[in-house]
Short mmCIF file of C-alpha atoms and ligand atoms in Angstrom, two decimals:
data_model
loop_
_atom_site.label_atom_id
_atom_site.label_comp_id
_atom_site.label_asym_id
_atom_site.label_seq_id
_atom_site.Cartn_x
_atom_site.Cartn_y
_atom_site.Cartn_z
CA MET A 820 -13.11 11.90 -13.25
CA PHE A 821 -11.71 8.80 -14.61
CA ARG A 822 -12.98 7.27 -18.25
CA ASN A 823 -15.27 4.11 -18.09
CA ASN A 824 -12.77 1.94 -16.85
CA PRO A 825 -14.27 -1.42 -16.12
CA ARG A 826 -11.04 -2.84 -13.95
CA LEU A 827 -10.73 0.47 -11.84
CA GLU A 828 -14.29 -0.08 -11.20
CA PHE A 829 -13.93 -3.51 -10.15
CA ALA A 830 -10.79 -1.99 -8.29
CA LEU A 831 -12.57 0.64 -6.01
CA ASP A 832 -14.72 -1.65 -5.14
CA ALA A 833 -12.80 -4.41 -4.27
CA VAL A 834 -10.50 -2.12 -1.69
CA GLN A 835 -13.26 -0.70 -0.49
CA GLN A 836 -14.80 -3.77 0.80
CA ALA A 837 -11.88 -5.23 1.78
CA ALA A 838 -10.39 -2.19 3.82
CA THR A 839 -13.83 -1.89 5.16
CA LEU A 840 -13.70 -5.63 6.88
CA ALA A 841 -10.24 -5.46 7.72
CA ALA A 842 -11.36 -2.24 9.89
CA PHE A 843 -14.15 -4.39 11.25
CA ILE A 844 -11.64 -6.99 12.16
CA GLN A 845 -9.28 -4.46 13.20
CA ASP A 846 -11.96 -3.21 15.82
CA LYS A 847 -13.49 -6.49 17.24
CA MET A 848 -9.98 -8.07 17.64
CA VAL A 849 -7.38 -5.42 18.04
CA THR A 850 -8.14 -5.09 22.22
CA GLU A 851 -6.62 -4.31 25.29
CA ALA A 852 -6.47 -7.82 25.91
CA LEU A 853 -4.37 -8.86 23.54
CA THR A 854 -0.83 -9.78 24.45
CA LYS A 855 2.44 -8.03 22.84
CA ASP A 856 3.01 -11.07 20.41
CA ASP A 857 -0.27 -11.99 19.61
CA ARG A 858 -0.44 -11.30 15.69
CA SER A 859 -3.39 -13.25 15.11
CA PRO A 860 -5.68 -9.75 14.35
CA VAL A 861 -3.59 -8.61 11.50
CA THR A 862 -3.04 -12.26 10.14
CA VAL A 863 -7.20 -12.91 10.05
CA ALA A 864 -7.59 -9.45 8.58
CA ASP A 865 -4.69 -9.92 5.68
CA PHE A 866 -6.24 -13.58 4.99
CA ALA A 867 -9.72 -12.14 5.13
CA ALA A 868 -8.72 -8.93 3.06
CA GLN A 869 -7.02 -11.09 -0.10
CA ALA A 870 -9.79 -13.45 0.23
CA VAL A 871 -12.35 -10.64 -0.70
CA VAL A 872 -10.29 -9.56 -3.23
CA GLY A 873 -9.21 -13.06 -4.77
CA SER A 874 -13.22 -13.75 -5.11
CA LEU A 875 -14.28 -10.92 -6.51
CA LEU A 876 -11.82 -10.66 -9.24
CA GLU A 877 -12.51 -14.40 -10.05
CA LYS A 878 -16.58 -13.58 -10.45
CA THR A 879 -15.05 -10.38 -12.46
CA PHE A 880 -12.22 -11.39 -14.55
CA PRO A 881 -11.79 -14.89 -13.79
CA GLY A 882 -8.88 -15.27 -16.13
CA GLU A 883 -6.89 -12.55 -14.84
CA LEU A 884 -3.34 -13.16 -13.12
CA LEU A 885 -3.05 -11.80 -8.99
CA VAL A 886 -0.13 -11.61 -7.75
CA GLY A 887 -1.04 -11.29 -3.40
CA GLU A 888 1.16 -11.35 -0.69
CA GLU A 889 -0.68 -14.37 1.44
CA GLN A 890 -1.26 -18.06 0.58
CA ALA A 891 -3.30 -20.35 2.12
CA GLU A 892 -1.43 -23.12 3.01
CA VAL A 893 -1.24 -22.86 6.55
CA LEU A 894 -4.77 -22.70 6.83
CA ARG A 895 -5.49 -25.79 4.69
CA SER A 896 -3.14 -27.85 7.27
CA PRO A 897 -4.98 -28.99 10.52
CA ASP A 898 -3.26 -26.23 12.58
CA GLY A 899 -4.89 -23.58 10.93
CA GLN A 900 -8.51 -24.86 10.69
CA GLU A 901 -9.45 -22.55 14.00
CA GLU A 902 -7.93 -19.44 12.42
CA LEU A 903 -9.98 -20.34 9.09
CA ASP A 904 -13.31 -20.54 10.52
CA GLN A 905 -12.75 -16.83 12.24
CA ILE A 906 -11.40 -15.97 9.01
CA THR A 907 -14.58 -17.91 6.79
CA ASN A 908 -16.61 -15.77 9.37
CA PHE A 909 -15.75 -12.53 8.42
CA VAL A 910 -15.62 -13.24 4.71
CA GLY A 911 -18.63 -14.04 5.18
CA MET A 912 -19.98 -10.70 6.24
CA VAL A 913 -18.64 -9.70 2.71
CA ILE A 914 -19.68 -12.52 0.71
CA PRO A 915 -22.30 -14.52 2.52
CA GLY A 916 -22.43 -18.46 2.46
CA ILE A 917 -18.55 -18.60 1.72
CA ASN A 918 -17.47 -21.97 2.96
CA PRO A 919 -13.80 -22.55 4.61
CA GLU A 920 -12.90 -24.31 1.47
CA SER A 921 -13.76 -21.54 -1.16
CA VAL A 922 -11.65 -18.86 0.87
CA CYS A 923 -8.77 -20.82 0.94
CA ASP A 924 -9.12 -20.54 -2.91
CA ALA A 925 -9.97 -17.40 -2.66
CA ILE A 926 -7.03 -16.46 -1.39
CA ASP A 927 -4.48 -18.81 -3.27
CA ARG A 928 -6.11 -16.51 -6.72
CA GLY A 929 -3.27 -14.50 -5.73
CA ILE A 930 -0.36 -17.09 -6.03
CA SER A 931 0.57 -16.47 -9.39
CA GLU A 932 3.12 -15.14 -10.74
CA PRO A 933 3.76 -11.92 -12.48
CA GLY A 934 3.00 -12.01 -16.06
CA GLU A 935 2.96 -9.24 -18.79
CA ASN A 936 -0.14 -7.85 -17.26
CA TYR A 937 -1.09 -9.04 -13.50
CA TRP A 938 -2.95 -7.50 -10.47
CA THR A 939 -0.61 -7.25 -7.24
CA LEU A 940 -2.30 -6.89 -4.16
CA ASP A 941 -0.93 -6.21 -0.54
CA PRO A 942 -4.14 -6.98 1.84
CA ILE A 943 -2.73 -5.41 5.06
CA ASP A 944 0.17 -3.03 3.88
CA GLY A 945 1.47 -1.96 7.06
CA THR A 946 0.62 -4.83 9.51
CA LYS A 947 2.55 -3.38 12.25
CA GLY A 948 0.64 -0.52 11.92
CA PHE A 949 -2.36 -2.17 11.96
CA LEU A 950 -1.41 -3.84 15.41
CA ARG A 951 -0.82 -0.72 17.12
CA LYS A 952 -3.75 0.67 15.82
CA ALA A 953 -2.16 3.35 13.56
CA GLN A 954 -1.66 3.14 9.72
CA TYR A 955 -2.12 0.63 7.52
CA ALA A 956 -3.48 0.11 4.20
CA CYS A 957 -5.28 -2.45 2.05
CA ALA A 958 -3.13 -1.87 -1.73
CA LEU A 959 -4.48 -3.58 -5.04
CA ALA A 960 -2.86 -2.36 -8.65
CA TYR A 961 -2.75 -3.52 -12.46
CA VAL A 962 0.92 -3.65 -13.95
CA GLU A 963 1.20 -4.05 -17.88
CA LYS A 964 4.43 -4.68 -19.63
CA GLY A 965 6.69 -3.41 -16.31
CA ARG A 966 4.99 -0.45 -15.35
CA VAL A 967 1.46 0.37 -13.25
CA VAL A 968 -1.46 1.25 -14.63
CA LEU A 969 -3.80 1.87 -12.04
CA GLY A 970 -3.80 1.71 -8.36
CA VAL A 971 -6.66 1.82 -5.37
CA LEU A 972 -5.24 2.40 -2.06
CA GLY A 973 -7.94 2.02 1.17
CA CYS A 974 -6.80 3.64 4.22
CA PRO A 975 -9.02 3.10 7.12
CA ASN A 976 -7.05 5.70 9.40
CA ILE A 977 -6.51 8.24 7.28
CA THR A 978 -9.83 10.92 6.47
CA TYR A 979 -11.12 11.80 3.35
CA ASN A 980 -8.74 15.16 4.39
CA LEU A 981 -6.03 13.31 4.38
CA GLU A 982 -5.62 13.95 8.39
CA ASP A 983 -4.56 10.75 10.00
CA SER A 984 -7.16 9.75 12.39
CA LYS A 985 -9.38 6.54 14.25
CA ASN A 986 -12.56 7.20 14.20
CA GLU A 987 -13.08 9.41 11.81
CA GLY A 988 -13.80 7.52 8.86
CA GLY A 989 -11.27 5.93 6.18
CA SER A 990 -10.36 7.14 2.51
CA LEU A 991 -10.40 5.16 -0.69
CA LEU A 992 -7.86 6.35 -3.08
CA ALA A 993 -7.43 5.75 -6.62
CA ALA A 994 -5.31 6.78 -9.75
CA SER A 995 -5.32 5.75 -13.48
CA ARG A 996 -2.44 6.30 -16.37
CA GLY A 997 -3.24 10.16 -17.49
CA GLU A 998 -6.71 10.67 -15.65
CA GLY A 999 -5.00 11.60 -12.66
CA SER A 1000 -5.18 10.78 -8.41
CA TRP A 1001 -8.99 10.88 -6.69
CA ILE A 1002 -9.68 10.69 -3.26
CA ALA A 1003 -13.10 9.53 -1.91
CA SER A 1004 -15.08 8.57 1.65
CA LEU A 1005 -14.21 4.95 1.94
CA ASN A 1006 -17.22 4.61 4.19
CA GLU A 1007 -19.54 6.20 1.79
CA LYS A 1008 -21.24 4.23 -1.35
CA LEU A 1009 -19.12 4.86 -4.44
CA ASP A 1010 -20.24 7.83 -6.33
CA ARG A 1011 -18.36 9.09 -9.48
CA ASN A 1012 -18.97 12.90 -7.71
CA GLY A 1013 -17.77 11.91 -4.43
CA PHE A 1014 -13.92 11.91 -5.92
CA THR A 1015 -12.09 15.12 -5.51
CA ARG A 1016 -8.75 15.35 -7.32
CA LEU A 1017 -5.41 15.27 -5.33
CA GLN A 1018 -2.39 17.00 -6.34
CA VAL A 1019 1.00 17.08 -4.95
CA SER A 1020 2.39 19.86 -2.62
CA SER A 1021 3.84 22.85 -4.54
CA GLN A 1022 6.56 23.81 -2.11
CA THR A 1023 10.20 24.47 -3.35
CA ASP A 1024 11.66 25.93 -0.81
CA PRO A 1025 13.69 23.29 1.01
CA GLU A 1026 13.90 24.17 4.54
CA GLY A 1027 9.75 23.86 4.31
CA ALA A 1028 9.65 20.65 3.30
CA ARG A 1029 8.27 17.52 5.30
CA LEU A 1030 9.91 14.44 4.95
CA LEU A 1031 7.97 11.09 5.27
CA ARG A 1032 9.64 7.50 6.60
CA SER A 1033 8.51 4.32 7.91
CA PHE A 1034 7.26 4.40 11.92
CA GLU A 1035 9.52 1.09 12.19
CA SER A 1036 13.08 1.64 12.22
CA GLY A 1037 14.06 -1.60 11.06
CA HIS A 1038 12.27 -1.35 7.49
CA THR A 1039 14.42 1.43 6.72
CA ASN A 1040 17.94 3.65 7.39
CA THR A 1041 17.67 6.03 9.67
CA ASP A 1042 20.99 7.16 10.19
CA LEU A 1043 21.21 7.82 6.25
CA ILE A 1044 17.83 9.48 6.61
CA ASP A 1045 19.31 11.53 9.30
CA ALA A 1046 22.20 12.62 6.86
CA PHE A 1047 19.69 13.01 3.98
CA GLN A 1048 18.16 15.33 5.83
CA GLU A 1049 20.43 17.87 6.66
CA GLU A 1050 22.36 17.56 3.23
CA PHE A 1051 18.83 18.93 1.89
CA GLY A 1052 18.37 21.01 4.30
CA ILE A 1053 14.97 20.07 5.82
CA LYS A 1054 14.32 22.02 9.13
CA ALA A 1055 10.91 19.74 10.91
CA ASP A 1056 11.16 16.44 12.07
CA PRO A 1057 10.16 13.82 9.82
CA VAL A 1058 6.67 12.11 9.90
CA ARG A 1059 6.84 8.60 10.66
CA MET A 1060 4.03 6.38 9.41
CA ASP A 1061 3.17 2.97 8.54
CA SER A 1062 2.24 1.58 5.03
CA GLN A 1063 1.77 3.45 1.90
CA ALA A 1064 -0.36 5.64 3.78
CA LYS A 1065 2.73 7.87 3.19
CA TYR A 1066 2.25 7.75 -0.46
CA ALA A 1067 -1.29 9.01 0.40
CA LEU A 1068 0.27 11.71 1.77
CA LEU A 1069 2.25 12.84 -0.37
CA ALA A 1070 -0.11 12.69 -3.28
CA GLY A 1071 -2.43 15.53 -1.29
CA GLY A 1072 0.26 17.85 -0.38
CA LYS A 1073 0.85 16.85 3.28
CA GLY A 1074 4.42 15.95 2.76
CA GLU A 1075 6.67 16.70 0.29
CA ILE A 1076 9.51 13.80 0.07
CA TYR A 1077 9.00 9.79 1.36
CA LEU A 1078 12.40 7.71 1.31
CA ARG A 1079 12.19 3.78 1.26
CA LEU A 1080 16.43 3.20 2.13
CA LEU A 1081 17.65 -0.45 2.92
CA SER A 1082 18.04 -1.17 6.78
CA PRO A 1083 21.51 -1.71 7.60
CA ASP A 1084 20.37 -4.75 9.16
CA LYS A 1085 18.60 -6.32 6.04
CA PRO A 1086 21.07 -5.05 3.50
CA GLU A 1087 20.09 -8.17 1.07
CA TYR A 1088 15.72 -7.06 1.63
CA ARG A 1089 14.52 -6.35 -1.37
CA GLU A 1090 10.98 -4.64 -2.24
CA LYS A 1091 8.02 -6.00 -2.81
CA ILE A 1092 5.76 -5.05 -5.96
CA TRP A 1093 2.54 -4.69 -3.78
CA ASP A 1094 4.56 -2.57 -1.27
CA GLN A 1095 5.02 0.02 -4.06
CA ALA A 1096 2.45 -0.26 -7.23
CA ALA A 1097 -0.92 1.31 -6.15
CA GLY A 1098 1.07 4.02 -4.09
CA SER A 1099 3.27 5.05 -6.55
CA ILE A 1100 1.34 5.77 -9.32
CA ILE A 1101 -1.09 7.84 -6.94
CA VAL A 1102 1.57 10.11 -6.05
CA GLU A 1103 2.29 10.09 -9.57
CA GLU A 1104 -0.97 11.17 -11.42
CA ALA A 1105 -1.08 13.32 -7.79
CA GLY A 1106 1.90 15.26 -9.73
CA GLY A 1107 4.78 13.37 -8.16
CA VAL A 1108 7.93 11.63 -9.36
CA VAL A 1109 8.19 8.13 -7.79
CA THR A 1110 12.12 6.64 -9.01
CA ASP A 1111 15.24 4.66 -7.59
CA LEU A 1112 17.94 6.18 -5.92
CA ASP A 1113 19.32 6.46 -9.26
CA GLY A 1114 16.13 8.40 -10.27
CA LYS A 1115 15.13 5.40 -12.83
CA GLN A 1116 11.50 4.55 -13.36
CA LEU A 1117 10.54 1.73 -10.74
CA ASP A 1118 10.77 -2.16 -12.96
CA PHE A 1119 7.78 -4.05 -11.78
CA SER A 1120 8.44 -6.45 -14.85
CA LYS A 1121 10.41 -9.05 -12.96
CA GLY A 1122 8.91 -10.93 -10.15
CA ARG A 1123 7.70 -10.68 -7.10
CA THR A 1124 10.37 -7.75 -6.25
CA LEU A 1125 11.04 -4.15 -7.75
CA ARG A 1126 13.93 -5.05 -10.31
CA ASN A 1127 17.61 -4.13 -9.43
CA ASN A 1128 16.67 -1.63 -6.77
CA ARG A 1129 18.13 -0.64 -3.72
CA GLY A 1130 15.50 2.08 -2.47
CA ILE A 1131 13.23 4.64 -3.35
CA CYS A 1132 12.80 8.41 -3.41
CA ALA A 1133 9.42 10.11 -4.04
CA SER A 1134 8.63 13.68 -3.86
CA ASN A 1135 6.26 16.38 -5.13
CA GLY A 1136 9.06 16.68 -8.36
CA ALA A 1137 9.79 20.17 -7.76
CA PHE A 1138 12.40 18.57 -4.66
CA HIS A 1139 13.41 15.42 -6.95
CA ASP A 1140 16.53 16.18 -8.07
CA LEU A 1141 17.80 17.70 -5.20
CA ALA A 1142 16.54 14.61 -3.40
CA LEU A 1143 18.58 12.21 -5.76
CA ARG A 1144 22.18 14.38 -5.50
CA SER A 1145 21.47 14.58 -1.53
CA LEU A 1146 20.97 10.96 -1.41
CA ARG A 1147 24.34 10.69 -3.48
CA ALA A 1148 26.49 13.38 -1.31
CA VAL A 1149 25.03 10.75 1.52
CA ASN A 1150 26.30 8.21 -0.24
CA ALA A 1151 22.62 6.10 -0.53
P1 AMP B 2627 6.75 0.29 6.52
O1 AMP B 2627 5.10 0.76 7.03
O2 AMP B 2627 6.53 1.88 5.09
O3 AMP B 2627 7.88 0.74 7.45
O4 AMP B 2627 6.70 -0.71 5.31
C1 AMP B 2627 5.99 -2.04 5.82
C2 AMP B 2627 6.53 -2.92 4.61
O5 AMP B 2627 7.71 -2.86 4.74
C3 AMP B 2627 5.49 -3.70 5.03
O6 AMP B 2627 4.68 -4.25 3.90
C4 AMP B 2627 6.86 -5.19 5.03
O7 AMP B 2627 6.21 -5.94 3.75
C5 AMP B 2627 8.23 -4.44 4.03
N1 AMP B 2627 9.38 -4.86 5.14
C6 AMP B 2627 9.65 -6.03 5.79
N2 AMP B 2627 10.78 -5.93 5.95
C7 AMP B 2627 11.39 -4.83 5.60
C8 AMP B 2627 12.86 -3.92 5.54
N3 AMP B 2627 13.75 -4.96 6.46
N4 AMP B 2627 12.97 -3.36 5.08
C9 AMP B 2627 12.10 -2.63 4.17
N5 AMP B 2627 10.70 -3.02 3.79
C10 AMP B 2627 10.33 -4.21 5.08
MG1 MG B 2628 3.21 -4.61 3.02
#
């Protein structure tokens, strides 16, 4: 198991609390009465989860930087009051007595720019999955000198056995550099004995490879993924799934390759650090490999987006060279 590590203890506790609250909010707010364009449940959950992590960080490591996806500006405006009250009620279930102003301050704990060392948080990764009652994750990582050194993912709709399930309790995954990747139940009290080590798939036959990709076609390049699949020789249909839950499946041997390719509709899009930090170390520490499309390590050292990046290839390791060659062959 992990050596004693106060940062990891904090991250496990914070993600467990934030992801559990997000699942509660989903249960209460994503109802059949919700109209198609109403994103308010995920907005509330996003802010609430960041407030929980920001507030716990302020208590535990007051001097440390947090780069979070959200900021409280709209909640501080008159238009945001109703939503802020709702968020405050939910956050109060985890941090009793917190007031609206402290909720905003806790969210804005995350407006830092990355420094040499920093935390990065995606309070709800996979917002579209959250609204569809599909997959989403709460993702927190710590970065030192451009390299992720620990990561924790809370996946309320992935079971402890890495099955995609809505009603069976979620999972909490963690990795620390050099100490492996581990999974526990999201819904039980944290206990070192509750963790099981994760290991990537040992598959080496390309025909047996399973490809993981975004559920949302607009987040990737589906034509290029189809071409890659043919070039590589994959036979099975890709697994389409929202959020960094894909990294969780890859780390646990439930898939062999995960690609993120730029959507042709948004060639200027750049990957955000919080969308890849926690998931990528969980795959690496489970024995997998995560690189950009040229085979280079991801660089978290320059701002809120990955430096010089136009896509990500993650694999079980055995398939990595073939995956990169196949990507080049289809001009990705
Ligand atoms: P996924 O659930 O794997 O599709 O990825 C979800 C993440 O993709 C979200 O955190 C979004 O911030 C991010 N995202 C938003 N727009 C795009 C885009 N055009 N291309 C790639 N990722 C995007
Ligand atoms: Mg995200």
